Structures are given as structure tokens and as C-alpha cells.
PDB file of N, CA and C in Angstrom:
ATOM      1  N   VAL A  19     -15.349  -8.726  -8.050  1.00  0.00           N
ATOM      2  CA  VAL A  19     -15.500  -8.723  -6.597  1.00  0.00           C
ATOM      3  C   VAL A  19     -14.213  -9.234  -5.986  1.00  0.00           C
ATOM      4  N   GLU A  20     -13.712  -8.505  -4.985  1.00  0.00           N
ATOM      5  CA  GLU A  20     -12.479  -8.908  -4.331  1.00  0.00           C
ATOM      6  C   GLU A  20     -12.773  -9.740  -3.098  1.00  0.00           C
ATOM      7  N   GLU A  21     -11.905 -10.695  -2.854  1.00  0.00           N
ATOM      8  CA  GLU A  21     -12.081 -11.590  -1.729  1.00  0.00           C
ATOM      9  C   GLU A  21     -10.725 -11.795  -1.061  1.00  0.00           C
ATOM     10  N   ASP A  22     -10.718 -11.862   0.265  1.00  0.00           N
ATOM     11  CA  ASP A  22      -9.476 -12.075   0.995  1.00  0.00           C
ATOM     12  C   ASP A  22      -9.333 -13.534   1.374  1.00  0.00           C
ATOM     13  N   GLU A  23      -8.137 -14.025   1.231  1.00  0.00           N
ATOM     14  CA  GLU A  23      -7.839 -15.388   1.655  1.00  0.00           C
ATOM     15  C   GLU A  23      -6.676 -15.319   2.635  1.00  0.00           C
ATOM     16  N   VAL A  24      -6.911 -15.798   3.830  1.00  0.00           N
ATOM     17  CA  VAL A  24      -5.857 -15.759   4.834  1.00  0.00           C
ATOM     18  C   VAL A  24      -4.803 -16.784   4.466  1.00  0.00           C
ATOM     19  N   LEU A  25      -3.556 -16.331   4.355  1.00  0.00           N
ATOM     20  CA  LEU A  25      -2.475 -17.220   3.960  1.00  0.00           C
ATOM     21  C   LEU A  25      -1.663 -17.721   5.136  1.00  0.00           C
ATOM     22  N   GLY A  26      -1.535 -16.933   6.157  1.00  0.00           N
ATOM     23  CA  GLY A  26      -0.725 -17.387   7.275  1.00  0.00           C
ATOM     24  C   GLY A  26      -0.621 -16.340   8.350  1.00  0.00           C
ATOM     25  N   ILE A  27       0.152 -16.659   9.365  1.00  0.00           N
ATOM     26  CA  ILE A  27       0.334 -15.766  10.501  1.00  0.00           C
ATOM     27  C   ILE A  27       1.823 -15.601  10.742  1.00  0.00           C
ATOM     28  N   ALA A  28       2.218 -14.429  11.134  1.00  0.00           N
ATOM     29  CA  ALA A  28       3.624 -14.183  11.437  1.00  0.00           C
ATOM     30  C   ALA A  28       3.725 -13.492  12.777  1.00  0.00           C
ATOM     31  N   LEU A  29       4.896 -13.537  13.343  1.00  0.00           N
ATOM     32  CA  LEU A  29       5.128 -12.870  14.614  1.00  0.00           C
ATOM     33  C   LEU A  29       6.164 -11.775  14.425  1.00  0.00           C
ATOM     34  N   LEU A  30       6.004 -10.715  15.158  1.00  0.00           N
ATOM     35  CA  LEU A  30       7.011  -9.664  15.182  1.00  0.00           C
ATOM     36  C   LEU A  30       7.617  -9.697  16.574  1.00  0.00           C
ATOM     37  N   VAL A  31       8.860 -10.115  16.661  1.00  0.00           N
ATOM     38  CA  VAL A  31       9.532 -10.254  17.945  1.00  0.00           C
ATOM     39  C   VAL A  31      10.758  -9.353  17.933  1.00  0.00           C
ATOM     40  N   ASP A  32      10.878  -8.498  18.932  1.00  0.00           N
ATOM     41  CA  ASP A  32      12.010  -7.579  19.027  1.00  0.00           C
ATOM     42  C   ASP A  32      12.155  -6.732  17.769  1.00  0.00           C
ATOM     43  N   TYR A  33      11.052  -6.203  17.286  1.00  0.00           N
ATOM     44  CA  TYR A  33      11.022  -5.296  16.138  1.00  0.00           C
ATOM     45  C   TYR A  33      11.425  -5.954  14.823  1.00  0.00           C
ATOM     46  N   ARG A  34      11.445  -7.264  14.757  1.00  0.00           N
ATOM     47  CA  ARG A  34      11.733  -7.949  13.500  1.00  0.00           C
ATOM     48  C   ARG A  34      10.496  -8.706  13.057  1.00  0.00           C
ATOM     49  N   VAL A  35      10.130  -8.533  11.814  1.00  0.00           N
ATOM     50  CA  VAL A  35       8.972  -9.257  11.290  1.00  0.00           C
ATOM     51  C   VAL A  35       9.463 -10.562  10.681  1.00  0.00           C
ATOM     52  N   ILE A  36       8.927 -11.660  11.182  1.00  0.00           N
ATOM     53  CA  ILE A  36       9.283 -12.973  10.669  1.00  0.00           C
ATOM     54  C   ILE A  36       7.996 -13.604  10.160  1.00  0.00           C
ATOM     55  N   ILE A  37       7.963 -13.899   8.881  1.00  0.00           N
ATOM     56  CA  ILE A  37       6.723 -14.337   8.249  1.00  0.00           C
ATOM     57  C   ILE A  37       6.801 -15.812   7.871  1.00  0.00           C
ATOM     58  N   PHE A  38       5.765 -16.536   8.160  1.00  0.00           N
ATOM     59  CA  PHE A  38       5.652 -17.879   7.609  1.00  0.00           C
ATOM     60  C   PHE A  38       4.267 -18.047   7.007  1.00  0.00           C
ATOM     61  N   LEU A  39       4.201 -18.856   5.973  1.00  0.00           N
ATOM     62  CA  LEU A  39       2.944 -19.046   5.261  1.00  0.00           C
ATOM     63  C   LEU A  39       2.477 -20.477   5.426  1.00  0.00           C
ATOM     64  N   SER A  40       1.242 -20.702   5.113  1.00  0.00           N
ATOM     65  CA  SER A  40       0.747 -22.073   5.128  1.00  0.00           C
ATOM     66  C   SER A  40       1.508 -22.875   4.078  1.00  0.00           C
ATOM     67  N   ALA A  41       1.736 -24.123   4.377  1.00  0.00           N
ATOM     68  CA  ALA A  41       2.583 -24.955   3.520  1.00  0.00           C
ATOM     69  C   ALA A  41       1.795 -25.648   2.416  1.00  0.00           C
ATOM     70  N   GLN A  42       0.661 -25.114   2.049  1.00  0.00           N
ATOM     71  CA  GLN A  42      -0.187 -25.770   1.050  1.00  0.00           C
ATOM     72  C   GLN A  42       0.093 -25.315  -0.378  1.00  0.00           C
ATOM     73  N   GLY A  43       1.148 -24.539  -0.569  1.00  0.00           N
ATOM     74  CA  GLY A  43       1.541 -24.151  -1.916  1.00  0.00           C
ATOM     75  C   GLY A  43       0.599 -23.183  -2.590  1.00  0.00           C
ATOM     76  N   ARG A  44      -0.035 -22.307  -1.825  1.00  0.00           N
ATOM     77  CA  ARG A  44      -0.998 -21.378  -2.419  1.00  0.00           C
ATOM     78  C   ARG A  44      -0.336 -20.086  -2.897  1.00  0.00           C
ATOM     79  N   MET A  45       0.984 -19.997  -2.839  1.00  0.00           N
ATOM     80  CA  MET A  45       1.648 -18.740  -3.149  1.00  0.00           C
ATOM     81  C   MET A  45       1.909 -18.548  -4.640  1.00  0.00           C
ATOM     82  N   ARG A  46       1.741 -19.571  -5.443  1.00  0.00           N
ATOM     83  CA  ARG A  46       1.989 -19.416  -6.875  1.00  0.00           C
ATOM     84  C   ARG A  46       1.040 -18.370  -7.468  1.00  0.00           C
ATOM     85  N   GLY A  47       1.607 -17.443  -8.213  1.00  0.00           N
ATOM     86  CA  GLY A  47       0.799 -16.440  -8.878  1.00  0.00           C
ATOM     87  C   GLY A  47       0.383 -15.269  -8.009  1.00  0.00           C
ATOM     88  N   VAL A  48       0.914 -15.188  -6.805  1.00  0.00           N
ATOM     89  CA  VAL A  48       0.553 -14.075  -5.931  1.00  0.00           C
ATOM     90  C   VAL A  48       1.374 -12.853  -6.315  1.00  0.00           C
ATOM     91  N   LEU A  49       0.712 -11.740  -6.567  1.00  0.00           N
ATOM     92  CA  LEU A  49       1.411 -10.512  -6.923  1.00  0.00           C
ATOM     93  C   LEU A  49       1.762  -9.693  -5.698  1.00  0.00           C
ATOM     94  N   SER A  50       0.871  -9.654  -4.750  1.00  0.00           N
ATOM     95  CA  SER A  50       1.141  -8.878  -3.544  1.00  0.00           C
ATOM     96  C   SER A  50       0.377  -9.462  -2.380  1.00  0.00           C
ATOM     97  N   VAL A  51       0.860  -9.192  -1.212  1.00  0.00           N
ATOM     98  CA  VAL A  51       0.217  -9.651   0.006  1.00  0.00           C
ATOM     99  C   VAL A  51       0.021  -8.442   0.899  1.00  0.00           C
ATOM    100  N   GLU A  52      -1.162  -8.306   1.437  1.00  0.00           N
ATOM    101  CA  GLU A  52      -1.424  -7.226   2.376  1.00  0.00           C
ATOM    102  C   GLU A  52      -1.098  -7.724   3.766  1.00  0.00           C
ATOM    103  N   ILE A  53      -0.246  -6.998   4.455  1.00  0.00           N
ATOM    104  CA  ILE A  53       0.129  -7.388   5.804  1.00  0.00           C
ATOM    105  C   ILE A  53      -0.513  -6.410   6.777  1.00  0.00           C
ATOM    106  N   LEU A  54      -1.408  -6.924   7.581  1.00  0.00           N
ATOM    107  CA  LEU A  54      -2.062  -6.106   8.590  1.00  0.00           C
ATOM    108  C   LEU A  54      -1.394  -6.396   9.923  1.00  0.00           C
ATOM    109  N   VAL A  55      -0.819  -5.372  10.519  1.00  0.00           N
ATOM    110  CA  VAL A  55      -0.100  -5.560  11.772  1.00  0.00           C
ATOM    111  C   VAL A  55      -1.026  -5.230  12.926  1.00  0.00           C
ATOM    112  N   ILE A  56      -1.250  -6.192  13.767  1.00  0.00           N
ATOM    113  CA  ILE A  56      -2.139  -6.028  14.906  1.00  0.00           C
ATOM    114  C   ILE A  56      -1.323  -6.124  16.181  1.00  0.00           C
ATOM    115  N   ARG A  57      -1.432  -5.146  17.029  1.00  0.00           N
ATOM    116  CA  ARG A  57      -0.713  -5.170  18.289  1.00  0.00           C
ATOM    117  C   ARG A  57      -1.641  -5.668  19.384  1.00  0.00           C
ATOM    118  N   ARG A  58      -1.149  -6.582  20.197  1.00  0.00           N
ATOM    119  CA  ARG A  58      -1.969  -7.122  21.276  1.00  0.00           C
ATOM    120  C   ARG A  58      -1.611  -6.396  22.567  1.00  0.00           C
ATOM    121  N   ILE A  59      -2.566  -5.692  23.133  1.00  0.00           N
ATOM    122  CA  ILE A  59      -2.373  -4.997  24.396  1.00  0.00           C
ATOM    123  C   ILE A  59      -3.399  -5.534  25.369  1.00  0.00           C
ATOM    124  N   ARG A  60      -2.919  -6.202  26.407  1.00  0.00           N
ATOM    125  CA  ARG A  60      -3.782  -6.865  27.379  1.00  0.00           C
ATOM    126  C   ARG A  60      -4.750  -7.774  26.638  1.00  0.00           C
ATOM    127  N   ALA A  61      -6.023  -7.622  26.802  1.00  0.00           N
ATOM    128  CA  ALA A  61      -6.969  -8.509  26.117  1.00  0.00           C
ATOM    129  C   ALA A  61      -7.445  -7.927  24.797  1.00  0.00           C
ATOM    130  N   ARG A  62      -6.953  -6.730  24.438  1.00  0.00           N
ATOM    131  CA  ARG A  62      -7.450  -6.054  23.244  1.00  0.00           C
ATOM    132  C   ARG A  62      -6.455  -6.128  22.107  1.00  0.00           C
ATOM    133  N   LYS A  63      -6.960  -6.039  20.897  1.00  0.00           N
ATOM    134  CA  LYS A  63      -6.119  -5.967  19.707  1.00  0.00           C
ATOM    135  C   LYS A  63      -6.344  -4.595  19.084  1.00  0.00           C
ATOM    136  N   GLU A  64      -5.253  -3.912  18.790  1.00  0.00           N
ATOM    137  CA  GLU A  64      -5.379  -2.588  18.189  1.00  0.00           C
ATOM    138  C   GLU A  64      -4.638  -2.553  16.863  1.00  0.00           C
ATOM    139  N   LEU A  65      -5.205  -1.844  15.942  1.00  0.00           N
ATOM    140  CA  LEU A  65      -4.544  -1.676  14.655  1.00  0.00           C
ATOM    141  C   LEU A  65      -3.299  -0.830  14.869  1.00  0.00           C
ATOM    142  N   PHE A  66      -2.148  -1.379  14.540  1.00  0.00           N
ATOM    143  CA  PHE A  66      -0.886  -0.698  14.820  1.00  0.00           C
ATOM    144  C   PHE A  66      -0.321  -0.004  13.593  1.00  0.00           C
ATOM    145  N   ALA A  67      -0.498  -0.600  12.446  1.00  0.00           N
ATOM    146  CA  ALA A  67       0.070  -0.004  11.245  1.00  0.00           C
ATOM    147  C   ALA A  67      -0.906  -0.134  10.090  1.00  0.00           C
ATOM    148  N   SER A  68      -0.763   0.751   9.146  1.00  0.00           N
ATOM    149  CA  SER A  68      -1.620   0.663   7.970  1.00  0.00           C
ATOM    150  C   SER A  68      -1.197  -0.530   7.124  1.00  0.00           C
ATOM    151  N   THR A  69      -2.026  -0.876   6.197  1.00  0.00           N
ATOM    152  CA  THR A  69      -1.763  -2.037   5.351  1.00  0.00           C
ATOM    153  C   THR A  69      -0.495  -1.824   4.531  1.00  0.00           C
ATOM    154  N   VAL A  70       0.316  -2.842   4.522  1.00  0.00           N
ATOM    155  CA  VAL A  70       1.562  -2.797   3.766  1.00  0.00           C
ATOM    156  C   VAL A  70       1.487  -3.858   2.680  1.00  0.00           C
ATOM    157  N   LYS A  71       1.828  -3.482   1.470  1.00  0.00           N
ATOM    158  CA  LYS A  71       1.809  -4.449   0.380  1.00  0.00           C
ATOM    159  C   LYS A  71       3.243  -4.875   0.081  1.00  0.00           C
ATOM    160  N   LYS A  72       3.449  -6.158   0.048  1.00  0.00           N
ATOM    161  CA  LYS A  72       4.775  -6.690  -0.240  1.00  0.00           C
ATOM    162  C   LYS A  72       4.663  -7.831  -1.233  1.00  0.00           C
ATOM    163  N   LYS A  73       5.679  -7.974  -2.013  1.00  0.00           N
ATOM    164  CA  LYS A  73       5.727  -9.118  -2.915  1.00  0.00           C
ATOM    165  C   LYS A  73       6.296 -10.300  -2.153  1.00  0.00           C
ATOM    166  N   VAL A  74       5.655 -11.418  -2.326  1.00  0.00           N
ATOM    167  CA  VAL A  74       6.079 -12.622  -1.628  1.00  0.00           C
ATOM    168  C   VAL A  74       6.578 -13.620  -2.656  1.00  0.00           C
ATOM    169  N   THR A  75       7.755 -14.132  -2.440  1.00  0.00           N
ATOM    170  CA  THR A  75       8.331 -15.048  -3.417  1.00  0.00           C
ATOM    171  C   THR A  75       8.294 -16.498  -2.976  1.00  0.00           C
ATOM    172  N   ARG A  76       8.302 -16.738  -1.677  1.00  0.00           N
ATOM    173  CA  ARG A  76       8.291 -18.129  -1.224  1.00  0.00           C
ATOM    174  C   ARG A  76       7.898 -18.221   0.236  1.00  0.00           C
ATOM    175  N   ALA A  77       7.533 -19.386   0.648  1.00  0.00           N
ATOM    176  CA  ALA A  77       7.184 -19.615   2.045  1.00  0.00           C
ATOM    177  C   ALA A  77       8.452 -19.904   2.829  1.00  0.00           C
ATOM    178  N   ARG A  78       8.403 -19.610   4.114  1.00  0.00           N
ATOM    179  CA  ARG A  78       9.549 -19.895   4.975  1.00  0.00           C
ATOM    180  C   ARG A  78       9.651 -21.392   5.237  1.00  0.00           C
ATOM    181  N   SER A  79      10.792 -21.803   5.698  1.00  0.00           N
ATOM    182  CA  SER A  79      11.021 -23.230   5.936  1.00  0.00           C
ATOM    183  C   SER A  79      10.320 -23.708   7.195  1.00  0.00           C
ATOM    184  N   ALA A  80      10.216 -25.019   7.320  1.00  0.00           N
ATOM    185  CA  ALA A  80       9.597 -25.600   8.510  1.00  0.00           C
ATOM    186  C   ALA A  80      10.406 -25.248   9.749  1.00  0.00           C
ATOM    187  N   ARG A  81      11.708 -25.091   9.586  1.00  0.00           N
ATOM    188  CA  ARG A  81      12.561 -24.718  10.716  1.00  0.00           C
ATOM    189  C   ARG A  81      12.174 -23.355  11.264  1.00  0.00           C
ATOM    190  N   SER A  82      11.944 -22.390  10.380  1.00  0.00           N
ATOM    191  CA  SER A  82      11.516 -21.058  10.812  1.00  0.00           C
ATOM    192  C   SER A  82      10.170 -21.132  11.513  1.00  0.00           C
ATOM    193  N   ARG A  83       9.286 -21.960  10.991  1.00  0.00           N
ATOM    194  CA  ARG A  83       7.959 -22.113  11.580  1.00  0.00           C
ATOM    195  C   ARG A  83       8.065 -22.667  13.003  1.00  0.00           C
ATOM    196  N   GLU A  84       8.918 -23.667  13.186  1.00  0.00           N
ATOM    197  CA  GLU A  84       9.106 -24.238  14.518  1.00  0.00           C
ATOM    198  C   GLU A  84       9.697 -23.211  15.473  1.00  0.00           C
ATOM    199  N   TRP A  85      10.636 -22.397  14.977  1.00  0.00           N
ATOM    200  CA  TRP A  85      11.257 -21.372  15.811  1.00  0.00           C
ATOM    201  C   TRP A  85      10.210 -20.364  16.265  1.00  0.00           C
ATOM    202  N   LEU A  86       9.325 -19.975  15.345  1.00  0.00           N
ATOM    203  CA  LEU A  86       8.284 -19.007  15.670  1.00  0.00           C
ATOM    204  C   LEU A  86       7.320 -19.542  16.711  1.00  0.00           C
ATOM    205  N   GLU A  87       6.974 -20.812  16.588  1.00  0.00           N
ATOM    206  CA  GLU A  87       6.013 -21.392  17.518  1.00  0.00           C
ATOM    207  C   GLU A  87       6.545 -21.399  18.939  1.00  0.00           C
ATOM    208  N   GLY A  88       7.866 -21.406  19.094  1.00  0.00           N
ATOM    209  CA  GLY A  88       8.463 -21.418  20.422  1.00  0.00           C
ATOM    210  C   GLY A  88       8.610 -20.039  21.034  1.00  0.00           C
ATOM    211  N   LYS A  89       8.322 -18.985  20.291  1.00  0.00           N
ATOM    212  CA  LYS A  89       8.492 -17.617  20.788  1.00  0.00           C
ATOM    213  C   LYS A  89       7.208 -17.080  21.401  1.00  0.00           C
ATOM    214  N   SER A  90       7.365 -16.078  22.225  1.00  0.00           N
ATOM    215  CA  SER A  90       6.201 -15.424  22.826  1.00  0.00           C
ATOM    216  C   SER A  90       5.476 -14.608  21.771  1.00  0.00           C
ATOM    217  N   LEU A  91       4.160 -14.588  21.865  1.00  0.00           N
ATOM    218  CA  LEU A  91       3.365 -13.819  20.912  1.00  0.00           C
ATOM    219  C   LEU A  91       3.299 -12.369  21.373  1.00  0.00           C
ATOM    220  N   LEU A  92       4.198 -11.549  20.830  1.00  0.00           N
ATOM    221  CA  LEU A  92       4.193 -10.132  21.151  1.00  0.00           C
ATOM    222  C   LEU A  92       3.342  -9.361  20.145  1.00  0.00           C
ATOM    223  N   TRP A  93       3.407  -9.786  18.929  1.00  0.00           N
ATOM    224  CA  TRP A  93       2.676  -9.138  17.849  1.00  0.00           C
ATOM    225  C   TRP A  93       2.081 -10.223  16.969  1.00  0.00           C
ATOM    226  N   MET A  94       1.055  -9.889  16.282  1.00  0.00           N
ATOM    227  CA  MET A  94       0.465 -10.830  15.341  1.00  0.00           C
ATOM    228  C   MET A  94       0.299 -10.139  13.998  1.00  0.00           C
ATOM    229  N   VAL A  95       0.758 -10.770  12.957  1.00  0.00           N
ATOM    230  CA  VAL A  95       0.627 -10.222  11.614  1.00  0.00           C
ATOM    231  C   VAL A  95      -0.209 -11.191  10.795  1.00  0.00           C
ATOM    232  N   VAL A  96      -1.286 -10.704  10.234  1.00  0.00           N
ATOM    233  CA  VAL A  96      -2.151 -11.546   9.420  1.00  0.00           C
ATOM    234  C   VAL A  96      -1.926 -11.182   7.957  1.00  0.00           C
ATOM    235  N   MET A  97      -1.633 -12.172   7.157  1.00  0.00           N
ATOM    236  CA  MET A  97      -1.384 -11.929   5.747  1.00  0.00           C
ATOM    237  C   MET A  97      -2.570 -12.416   4.938  1.00  0.00           C
ATOM    238  N   ARG A  98      -3.027 -11.581   4.031  1.00  0.00           N
ATOM    239  CA  ARG A  98      -4.179 -11.931   3.206  1.00  0.00           C
ATOM    240  C   ARG A  98      -3.813 -11.738   1.736  1.00  0.00           C
ATOM    241  N   LYS A  99      -4.240 -12.667   0.934  1.00  0.00           N
ATOM    242  CA  LYS A  99      -4.033 -12.536  -0.506  1.00  0.00           C
ATOM    243  C   LYS A  99      -5.261 -11.881  -1.115  1.00  0.00           C
ATOM    244  N   ARG A 100      -5.043 -10.870  -1.928  1.00  0.00           N
ATOM    245  CA  ARG A 100      -6.142 -10.185  -2.604  1.00  0.00           C
ATOM    246  C   ARG A 100      -6.469 -10.950  -3.875  1.00  0.00           C
ATOM    247  N   ILE A 101      -7.682 -11.454  -3.968  1.00  0.00           N
ATOM    248  CA  ILE A 101      -8.115 -12.238  -5.120  1.00  0.00           C
ATOM    249  C   ILE A 101      -9.132 -11.420  -5.909  1.00  0.00           C
ATOM    250  N   THR A 102      -8.904 -11.305  -7.212  1.00  0.00           N
ATOM    251  CA  THR A 102      -9.850 -10.540  -8.033  1.00  0.00           C
ATOM    252  C   THR A 102     -10.587 -11.462  -8.977  1.00  0.00           C
TER     253      THR A 102
END
């Protein structure tokens, strides 16, 4: 049985995807991460892109996380780890 575990949230600002993960060290042993890109239009969220699988090697630094928190939320990317 497969189960999804939300690992973190990223923002896409000016067509650049900047990803940060939770700092709890859950990335060890992760083979792939599904990135679901959700576009926020007014009060609605629409699926913007199909699921993309990427290999993740490490979490971003606290500096990147602070930079992201200061930016406007134009896009939201939810990353989920596929657990088997």
C-alpha cells in the first residue's frame, strides 16, 4: 500500500522553482519526490502541471527558507514522498 508524506512547500516566483524541505531530516533514503504544481487564481487552486518526479539530494538552507518566506505566494508546490 502506498502512502504520501508531505515533505515541504516551495514557491515558484518569476518562473523559477525554489524548493525547501522540512528540516527534520526525513530525506534520507528518498528515491524520488512527486512535485505537484498548483496555481492559485483568485480564491481557487487549479492543477497547473502534471506530476513531476525528481531526485532530491538535500534540503535547502535556512537562508533560502527565510528568503522564500519573504516573497509573495504566486505559486505553491507541494512535495510528497512516495512510501511503499
